[in-house]
mmCIF file with all atom_site columns, C-alpha atoms in Angstrom:
data_model
loop_
_atom_site.group_PDB
_atom_site.id
_atom_site.type_symbol
_atom_site.label_atom_id
_atom_site.label_alt_id
_atom_site.label_comp_id
_atom_site.label_asym_id
_atom_site.label_entity_id
_atom_site.label_seq_id
_atom_site.pdbx_PDB_ins_code
_atom_site.Cartn_x
_atom_site.Cartn_y
_atom_site.Cartn_z
_atom_site.occupancy
_atom_site.B_iso_or_equiv
_atom_site.pdbx_formal_charge
_atom_site.auth_seq_id
_atom_site.auth_comp_id
_atom_site.auth_asym_id
_atom_site.auth_atom_id
_atom_site.pdbx_PDB_model_num
ATOM 1   C CA . UNK A 1 1   ? 139.270 -40.237 -27.452 1.00 0.00 ? 1   UNK A CA 1
ATOM 2   C CA . UNK A 1 2   ? 141.150 -43.244 -28.784 1.00 0.00 ? 2   UNK A CA 1
ATOM 3   C CA . UNK A 1 3   ? 142.894 -44.181 -32.097 1.00 0.00 ? 3   UNK A CA 1
ATOM 4   C CA . UNK A 1 4   ? 144.894 -46.782 -34.032 1.00 0.00 ? 4   UNK A CA 1
ATOM 5   C CA . UNK A 1 5   ? 147.323 -46.994 -37.025 1.00 0.00 ? 5   UNK A CA 1
ATOM 6   C CA . UNK A 1 6   ? 148.068 -50.314 -38.728 1.00 0.00 ? 6   UNK A CA 1
ATOM 7   C CA . UNK A 1 7   ? 151.247 -50.817 -39.957 1.00 0.00 ? 7   UNK A CA 1
ATOM 8   C CA . UNK A 1 8   ? 153.792 -53.436 -41.080 1.00 0.00 ? 8   UNK A CA 1
ATOM 9   C CA . UNK A 1 9   ? 157.666 -52.859 -40.270 1.00 0.00 ? 9   UNK A CA 1
ATOM 10  C CA . UNK A 1 10  ? 158.243 -54.356 -44.195 1.00 0.00 ? 10  UNK A CA 1
ATOM 11  C CA . UNK A 1 11  ? 156.189 -51.177 -45.409 1.00 0.00 ? 11  UNK A CA 1
ATOM 12  C CA . UNK A 1 12  ? 155.910 -47.557 -44.736 1.00 0.00 ? 12  UNK A CA 1
ATOM 13  C CA . UNK A 1 13  ? 152.278 -47.773 -45.878 1.00 0.00 ? 13  UNK A CA 1
ATOM 14  C CA . UNK A 1 14  ? 149.435 -47.279 -43.670 1.00 0.00 ? 14  UNK A CA 1
ATOM 15  C CA . UNK A 1 15  ? 147.465 -50.724 -43.835 1.00 0.00 ? 15  UNK A CA 1
ATOM 16  C CA . UNK A 1 16  ? 144.398 -49.476 -41.934 1.00 0.00 ? 16  UNK A CA 1
ATOM 17  C CA . UNK A 1 17  ? 143.551 -46.531 -39.563 1.00 0.00 ? 17  UNK A CA 1
ATOM 18  C CA . UNK A 1 18  ? 141.024 -44.951 -37.588 1.00 0.00 ? 18  UNK A CA 1
ATOM 19  C CA . UNK A 1 19  ? 139.097 -43.982 -34.120 1.00 0.00 ? 19  UNK A CA 1
ATOM 20  C CA . UNK A 1 20  ? 136.441 -42.058 -34.469 1.00 0.00 ? 20  UNK A CA 1
ATOM 21  C CA . UNK A 1 21  ? 133.409 -45.051 -34.994 1.00 0.00 ? 21  UNK A CA 1
ATOM 22  C CA . UNK A 1 22  ? 130.295 -45.771 -33.430 1.00 0.00 ? 22  UNK A CA 1
ATOM 23  C CA . UNK A 1 23  ? 130.035 -49.526 -31.745 1.00 0.00 ? 23  UNK A CA 1
ATOM 24  C CA . UNK A 1 24  ? 131.897 -51.130 -34.486 1.00 0.00 ? 24  UNK A CA 1
ATOM 25  C CA . UNK A 1 25  ? 134.721 -51.263 -36.914 1.00 0.00 ? 25  UNK A CA 1
ATOM 26  C CA . UNK A 1 26  ? 135.895 -53.757 -39.420 1.00 0.00 ? 26  UNK A CA 1
ATOM 27  C CA . UNK A 1 27  ? 139.575 -54.165 -41.421 1.00 0.00 ? 27  UNK A CA 1
ATOM 28  C CA . UNK A 1 28  ? 140.632 -57.389 -43.100 1.00 0.00 ? 28  UNK A CA 1
ATOM 29  C CA . UNK A 1 29  ? 143.767 -58.534 -42.945 1.00 0.00 ? 29  UNK A CA 1
ATOM 30  C CA . UNK A 1 30  ? 145.272 -61.339 -44.941 1.00 0.00 ? 30  UNK A CA 1
ATOM 31  C CA . UNK A 1 31  ? 147.804 -64.026 -43.335 1.00 0.00 ? 31  UNK A CA 1
ATOM 32  C CA . UNK A 1 32  ? 150.813 -64.719 -43.770 1.00 0.00 ? 32  UNK A CA 1
ATOM 33  C CA . UNK A 1 33  ? 150.466 -60.936 -42.746 1.00 0.00 ? 33  UNK A CA 1
ATOM 34  C CA . UNK A 1 34  ? 150.901 -58.523 -45.651 1.00 0.00 ? 34  UNK A CA 1
ATOM 35  C CA . UNK A 1 35  ? 150.177 -60.792 -48.304 1.00 0.00 ? 35  UNK A CA 1
ATOM 36  C CA . UNK A 1 36  ? 146.902 -60.744 -50.474 1.00 0.00 ? 36  UNK A CA 1
ATOM 37  C CA . UNK A 1 37  ? 144.723 -64.084 -50.772 1.00 0.00 ? 37  UNK A CA 1
ATOM 38  C CA . UNK A 1 38  ? 145.664 -66.138 -54.012 1.00 0.00 ? 38  UNK A CA 1
ATOM 39  C CA . UNK A 1 39  ? 143.267 -68.610 -55.785 1.00 0.00 ? 39  UNK A CA 1
ATOM 40  C CA . UNK A 1 40  ? 145.048 -71.953 -56.204 1.00 0.00 ? 40  UNK A CA 1
ATOM 41  C CA . UNK A 1 41  ? 144.602 -73.116 -59.979 1.00 0.00 ? 41  UNK A CA 1
ATOM 42  C CA . UNK A 1 42  ? 142.013 -76.198 -60.050 1.00 0.00 ? 42  UNK A CA 1
ATOM 43  C CA . UNK A 1 43  ? 143.612 -79.055 -59.887 1.00 0.00 ? 43  UNK A CA 1
ATOM 44  C CA . UNK A 1 44  ? 142.578 -82.147 -62.124 1.00 0.00 ? 44  UNK A CA 1
ATOM 45  C CA . UNK A 1 45  ? 143.688 -84.966 -60.314 1.00 0.00 ? 45  UNK A CA 1
ATOM 46  C CA . UNK A 1 46  ? 144.192 -85.142 -56.391 1.00 0.00 ? 46  UNK A CA 1
ATOM 47  C CA . UNK A 1 47  ? 147.490 -84.707 -55.472 1.00 0.00 ? 47  UNK A CA 1
ATOM 48  C CA . UNK A 1 48  ? 149.979 -87.399 -54.430 1.00 0.00 ? 48  UNK A CA 1
ATOM 49  C CA . UNK A 1 49  ? 151.661 -85.959 -51.384 1.00 0.00 ? 49  UNK A CA 1
ATOM 50  C CA . UNK A 1 50  ? 151.770 -87.837 -48.183 1.00 0.00 ? 50  UNK A CA 1
ATOM 51  C CA . UNK A 1 51  ? 150.185 -86.482 -44.938 1.00 0.00 ? 51  UNK A CA 1
ATOM 52  C CA . UNK A 1 52  ? 148.699 -82.598 -45.432 1.00 0.00 ? 52  UNK A CA 1
ATOM 53  C CA . UNK A 1 53  ? 150.468 -79.851 -43.358 1.00 0.00 ? 53  UNK A CA 1
ATOM 54  C CA . UNK A 1 54  ? 149.201 -76.646 -41.991 1.00 0.00 ? 54  UNK A CA 1
ATOM 55  C CA . UNK A 1 55  ? 151.056 -74.162 -41.609 1.00 0.00 ? 55  UNK A CA 1
ATOM 56  C CA . UNK A 1 56  ? 149.956 -71.923 -38.413 1.00 0.00 ? 56  UNK A CA 1
ATOM 57  C CA . UNK A 1 57  ? 150.823 -68.322 -37.957 1.00 0.00 ? 57  UNK A CA 1
ATOM 58  C CA . UNK A 1 58  ? 151.333 -66.609 -34.327 1.00 0.00 ? 58  UNK A CA 1
ATOM 59  C CA . UNK A 1 59  ? 148.755 -64.132 -32.926 1.00 0.00 ? 59  UNK A CA 1
ATOM 60  C CA . UNK A 1 60  ? 149.415 -62.620 -29.619 1.00 0.00 ? 60  UNK A CA 1
ATOM 61  C CA . UNK A 1 61  ? 146.322 -61.417 -27.588 1.00 0.00 ? 61  UNK A CA 1
ATOM 62  C CA . UNK A 1 62  ? 146.931 -58.968 -24.513 1.00 0.00 ? 62  UNK A CA 1
ATOM 63  C CA . UNK A 1 63  ? 144.258 -57.558 -22.708 1.00 0.00 ? 63  UNK A CA 1
ATOM 64  C CA . UNK A 1 64  ? 144.898 -55.015 -19.572 1.00 0.00 ? 64  UNK A CA 1
ATOM 65  C CA . UNK A 1 65  ? 141.593 -55.128 -17.886 1.00 0.00 ? 65  UNK A CA 1
ATOM 66  C CA . UNK A 1 66  ? 139.291 -52.060 -16.364 1.00 0.00 ? 66  UNK A CA 1
ATOM 67  C CA . UNK A 1 67  ? 137.777 -52.235 -13.006 1.00 0.00 ? 67  UNK A CA 1
ATOM 68  C CA . UNK A 1 68  ? 134.903 -54.259 -14.279 1.00 0.00 ? 68  UNK A CA 1
ATOM 69  C CA . UNK A 1 69  ? 136.602 -57.282 -16.486 1.00 0.00 ? 69  UNK A CA 1
ATOM 70  C CA . UNK A 1 70  ? 133.167 -59.050 -15.415 1.00 0.00 ? 70  UNK A CA 1
ATOM 71  C CA . UNK A 1 71  ? 131.690 -56.720 -18.197 1.00 0.00 ? 71  UNK A CA 1
ATOM 72  C CA . UNK A 1 72  ? 134.471 -57.804 -21.198 1.00 0.00 ? 72  UNK A CA 1
ATOM 73  C CA . UNK A 1 73  ? 134.463 -60.505 -23.255 1.00 0.00 ? 73  UNK A CA 1
ATOM 74  C CA . UNK A 1 74  ? 136.391 -61.510 -26.381 1.00 0.00 ? 74  UNK A CA 1
ATOM 75  C CA . UNK A 1 75  ? 136.409 -63.947 -29.455 1.00 0.00 ? 75  UNK A CA 1
ATOM 76  C CA . UNK A 1 76  ? 138.124 -65.028 -32.658 1.00 0.00 ? 76  UNK A CA 1
ATOM 77  C CA . UNK A 1 77  ? 135.731 -66.750 -35.247 1.00 0.00 ? 77  UNK A CA 1
ATOM 78  C CA . UNK A 1 78  ? 136.383 -68.052 -38.811 1.00 0.00 ? 78  UNK A CA 1
ATOM 79  C CA . UNK A 1 79  ? 135.000 -66.370 -41.849 1.00 0.00 ? 79  UNK A CA 1
ATOM 80  C CA . UNK A 1 80  ? 131.999 -68.317 -41.609 1.00 0.00 ? 80  UNK A CA 1
ATOM 81  C CA . UNK A 1 81  ? 130.866 -66.473 -37.551 1.00 0.00 ? 81  UNK A CA 1
ATOM 82  C CA . UNK A 1 82  ? 132.049 -69.695 -36.052 1.00 0.00 ? 82  UNK A CA 1
ATOM 83  C CA . UNK A 1 83  ? 134.154 -69.616 -32.741 1.00 0.00 ? 83  UNK A CA 1
ATOM 84  C CA . UNK A 1 84  ? 137.608 -70.749 -33.089 1.00 0.00 ? 84  UNK A CA 1
ATOM 85  C CA . UNK A 1 85  ? 138.468 -69.070 -29.022 1.00 0.00 ? 85  UNK A CA 1
ATOM 86  C CA . UNK A 1 86  ? 136.216 -67.218 -26.719 1.00 0.00 ? 86  UNK A CA 1
ATOM 87  C CA . UNK A 1 87  ? 137.084 -65.968 -23.432 1.00 0.00 ? 87  UNK A CA 1
ATOM 88  C CA . UNK A 1 88  ? 135.275 -64.234 -20.858 1.00 0.00 ? 88  UNK A CA 1
ATOM 89  C CA . UNK A 1 89  ? 133.563 -62.842 -18.601 1.00 0.00 ? 89  UNK A CA 1
ATOM 90  C CA . UNK A 1 90  ? 136.245 -62.320 -16.388 1.00 0.00 ? 90  UNK A CA 1
ATOM 91  C CA . UNK A 1 91  ? 136.305 -62.643 -12.721 1.00 0.00 ? 91  UNK A CA 1
ATOM 92  C CA . UNK A 1 92  ? 136.140 -58.946 -11.388 1.00 0.00 ? 92  UNK A CA 1
ATOM 93  C CA . UNK A 1 93  ? 138.218 -60.028 -8.121  1.00 0.00 ? 93  UNK A CA 1
ATOM 94  C CA . UNK A 1 94  ? 140.799 -61.792 -9.785  1.00 0.00 ? 94  UNK A CA 1
ATOM 95  C CA . UNK A 1 95  ? 141.230 -59.664 -13.171 1.00 0.00 ? 95  UNK A CA 1
ATOM 96  C CA . UNK A 1 96  ? 140.716 -56.088 -12.670 1.00 0.00 ? 96  UNK A CA 1
ATOM 97  C CA . UNK A 1 97  ? 143.712 -54.115 -13.503 1.00 0.00 ? 97  UNK A CA 1
ATOM 98  C CA . UNK A 1 98  ? 145.690 -57.332 -14.499 1.00 0.00 ? 98  UNK A CA 1
ATOM 99  C CA . UNK A 1 99  ? 147.550 -57.467 -17.575 1.00 0.00 ? 99  UNK A CA 1
ATOM 100 C CA . UNK A 1 100 ? 147.272 -61.041 -19.390 1.00 0.00 ? 100 UNK A CA 1
ATOM 101 C CA . UNK A 1 101 ? 148.874 -62.413 -22.471 1.00 0.00 ? 101 UNK A CA 1
ATOM 102 C CA . UNK A 1 102 ? 148.084 -65.257 -24.341 1.00 0.00 ? 102 UNK A CA 1
ATOM 103 C CA . UNK A 1 103 ? 149.547 -66.833 -28.228 1.00 0.00 ? 103 UNK A CA 1
ATOM 104 C CA . UNK A 1 104 ? 147.292 -68.323 -30.422 1.00 0.00 ? 104 UNK A CA 1
ATOM 105 C CA . UNK A 1 105 ? 148.463 -70.261 -33.301 1.00 0.00 ? 105 UNK A CA 1
ATOM 106 C CA . UNK A 1 106 ? 146.064 -70.121 -36.455 1.00 0.00 ? 106 UNK A CA 1
ATOM 107 C CA . UNK A 1 107 ? 146.050 -71.696 -39.978 1.00 0.00 ? 107 UNK A CA 1
ATOM 108 C CA . UNK A 1 108 ? 145.978 -69.228 -43.002 1.00 0.00 ? 108 UNK A CA 1
ATOM 109 C CA . UNK A 1 109 ? 142.691 -67.861 -43.368 1.00 0.00 ? 109 UNK A CA 1
ATOM 110 C CA . UNK A 1 110 ? 140.011 -65.298 -42.656 1.00 0.00 ? 110 UNK A CA 1
ATOM 111 C CA . UNK A 1 111 ? 138.822 -64.289 -39.005 1.00 0.00 ? 111 UNK A CA 1
ATOM 112 C CA . UNK A 1 112 ? 137.477 -61.793 -37.019 1.00 0.00 ? 112 UNK A CA 1
ATOM 113 C CA . UNK A 1 113 ? 138.606 -60.716 -33.780 1.00 0.00 ? 113 UNK A CA 1
ATOM 114 C CA . UNK A 1 114 ? 135.468 -58.833 -31.318 1.00 0.00 ? 114 UNK A CA 1
ATOM 115 C CA . UNK A 1 115 ? 136.007 -57.564 -27.866 1.00 0.00 ? 115 UNK A CA 1
ATOM 116 C CA . UNK A 1 116 ? 132.662 -56.801 -26.134 1.00 0.00 ? 116 UNK A CA 1
ATOM 117 C CA . UNK A 1 117 ? 131.959 -55.024 -22.983 1.00 0.00 ? 117 UNK A CA 1
ATOM 118 C CA . UNK A 1 118 ? 128.836 -55.356 -21.345 1.00 0.00 ? 118 UNK A CA 1
ATOM 119 C CA . UNK A 1 119 ? 128.063 -52.159 -19.787 1.00 0.00 ? 119 UNK A CA 1
ATOM 120 C CA . UNK A 1 120 ? 128.876 -50.182 -23.272 1.00 0.00 ? 120 UNK A CA 1
ATOM 121 C CA . UNK A 1 121 ? 131.658 -48.124 -21.712 1.00 0.00 ? 121 UNK A CA 1
ATOM 122 C CA . UNK A 1 122 ? 134.532 -50.271 -23.274 1.00 0.00 ? 122 UNK A CA 1
ATOM 123 C CA . UNK A 1 123 ? 137.643 -50.566 -21.366 1.00 0.00 ? 123 UNK A CA 1
ATOM 124 C CA . UNK A 1 124 ? 139.071 -47.338 -21.064 1.00 0.00 ? 124 UNK A CA 1
ATOM 125 C CA . UNK A 1 125 ? 138.616 -44.947 -19.525 1.00 0.00 ? 125 UNK A CA 1
ATOM 126 C CA . UNK A 1 126 ? 135.744 -44.170 -17.103 1.00 0.00 ? 126 UNK A CA 1
ATOM 127 C CA . UNK A 1 127 ? 136.372 -46.769 -14.899 1.00 0.00 ? 127 UNK A CA 1
ATOM 128 C CA . UNK A 1 128 ? 140.245 -48.168 -15.386 1.00 0.00 ? 128 UNK A CA 1
ATOM 129 C CA . UNK A 1 129 ? 142.773 -47.565 -18.146 1.00 0.00 ? 129 UNK A CA 1
ATOM 130 C CA . UNK A 1 130 ? 141.890 -50.878 -19.976 1.00 0.00 ? 130 UNK A CA 1
ATOM 131 C CA . UNK A 1 131 ? 143.431 -51.628 -23.601 1.00 0.00 ? 131 UNK A CA 1
ATOM 132 C CA . UNK A 1 132 ? 143.960 -54.788 -25.584 1.00 0.00 ? 132 UNK A CA 1
ATOM 133 C CA . UNK A 1 133 ? 146.145 -55.696 -28.594 1.00 0.00 ? 133 UNK A CA 1
ATOM 134 C CA . UNK A 1 134 ? 146.177 -58.205 -31.292 1.00 0.00 ? 134 UNK A CA 1
ATOM 135 C CA . UNK A 1 135 ? 149.393 -58.854 -32.489 1.00 0.00 ? 135 UNK A CA 1
ATOM 136 C CA . UNK A 1 136 ? 150.861 -60.835 -35.558 1.00 0.00 ? 136 UNK A CA 1
ATOM 137 C CA . UNK A 1 137 ? 153.878 -62.621 -34.459 1.00 0.00 ? 137 UNK A CA 1
ATOM 138 C CA . UNK A 1 138 ? 154.924 -64.972 -36.801 1.00 0.00 ? 138 UNK A CA 1
ATOM 139 C CA . UNK A 1 139 ? 158.822 -65.139 -37.829 1.00 0.00 ? 139 UNK A CA 1
ATOM 140 C CA . UNK A 1 140 ? 159.596 -62.733 -35.397 1.00 0.00 ? 140 UNK A CA 1
ATOM 141 C CA . UNK A 1 141 ? 157.137 -59.806 -36.513 1.00 0.00 ? 141 UNK A CA 1
ATOM 142 C CA . UNK A 1 142 ? 155.525 -57.619 -34.300 1.00 0.00 ? 142 UNK A CA 1
ATOM 143 C CA . UNK A 1 143 ? 152.732 -56.211 -36.505 1.00 0.00 ? 143 UNK A CA 1
ATOM 144 C CA . UNK A 1 144 ? 149.770 -54.333 -34.568 1.00 0.00 ? 144 UNK A CA 1
ATOM 145 C CA . UNK A 1 145 ? 146.481 -56.378 -35.977 1.00 0.00 ? 145 UNK A CA 1
ATOM 146 C CA . UNK A 1 146 ? 144.218 -54.033 -33.914 1.00 0.00 ? 146 UNK A CA 1
ATOM 147 C CA . UNK A 1 147 ? 144.468 -52.351 -30.476 1.00 0.00 ? 147 UNK A CA 1
ATOM 148 C CA . UNK A 1 148 ? 142.176 -50.164 -28.796 1.00 0.00 ? 148 UNK A CA 1
ATOM 149 C CA . UNK A 1 149 ? 140.151 -49.899 -25.377 1.00 0.00 ? 149 UNK A CA 1
ATOM 150 C CA . UNK A 1 150 ? 137.912 -46.691 -25.839 1.00 0.00 ? 150 UNK A CA 1
ATOM 151 C CA . UNK A 1 151 ? 135.137 -48.216 -27.717 1.00 0.00 ? 151 UNK A CA 1
ATOM 152 C CA . UNK A 1 152 ? 131.104 -48.503 -27.093 1.00 0.00 ? 152 UNK A CA 1
ATOM 153 C CA . UNK A 1 153 ? 129.455 -52.045 -26.660 1.00 0.00 ? 153 UNK A CA 1
ATOM 154 C CA . UNK A 1 154 ? 132.028 -53.746 -29.077 1.00 0.00 ? 154 UNK A CA 1
ATOM 155 C CA . UNK A 1 155 ? 135.100 -53.443 -31.113 1.00 0.00 ? 155 UNK A CA 1
ATOM 156 C CA . UNK A 1 156 ? 135.698 -55.949 -34.008 1.00 0.00 ? 156 UNK A CA 1
ATOM 157 C CA . UNK A 1 157 ? 138.171 -56.594 -36.715 1.00 0.00 ? 157 UNK A CA 1
ATOM 158 C CA . UNK A 1 158 ? 138.332 -59.066 -39.371 1.00 0.00 ? 158 UNK A CA 1
ATOM 159 C CA . UNK A 1 159 ? 141.698 -60.036 -40.719 1.00 0.00 ? 159 UNK A CA 1
ATOM 160 C CA . UNK A 1 160 ? 143.612 -62.947 -42.030 1.00 0.00 ? 160 UNK A CA 1
#
């Protein structure tokens, strides 16, 4: 069986951990990583600043595909379940056993990462040793938000 532990290099505390679960396990995280959400005080008048600025937070998504990447899909959705990015299914010929990595830049918010396997056997270990990871990399950090491979139909993690 698989398992995971989420920690931050800024703290010895375990943020989340697990491994034995059904088809889905959800964990919530906040961006910037390790912070807690804040509610700004109400404003009586609109701000008088010039152009709005958006800070983005880098998230690195890595996959090592099993022998049947045509069964694999993943997505990141916002807190209202609107897809921000989706990928897959992937071509067996070009992606079987292949490692891929991409970086996304997401504004502050709450998100859900979902990886699914059409045949229900995850991406490890029945037909190859596939794995995935979702890592917060903003500001030189290397904080694991989610990682795995041994799951049934799907695995999902909420983070922000």
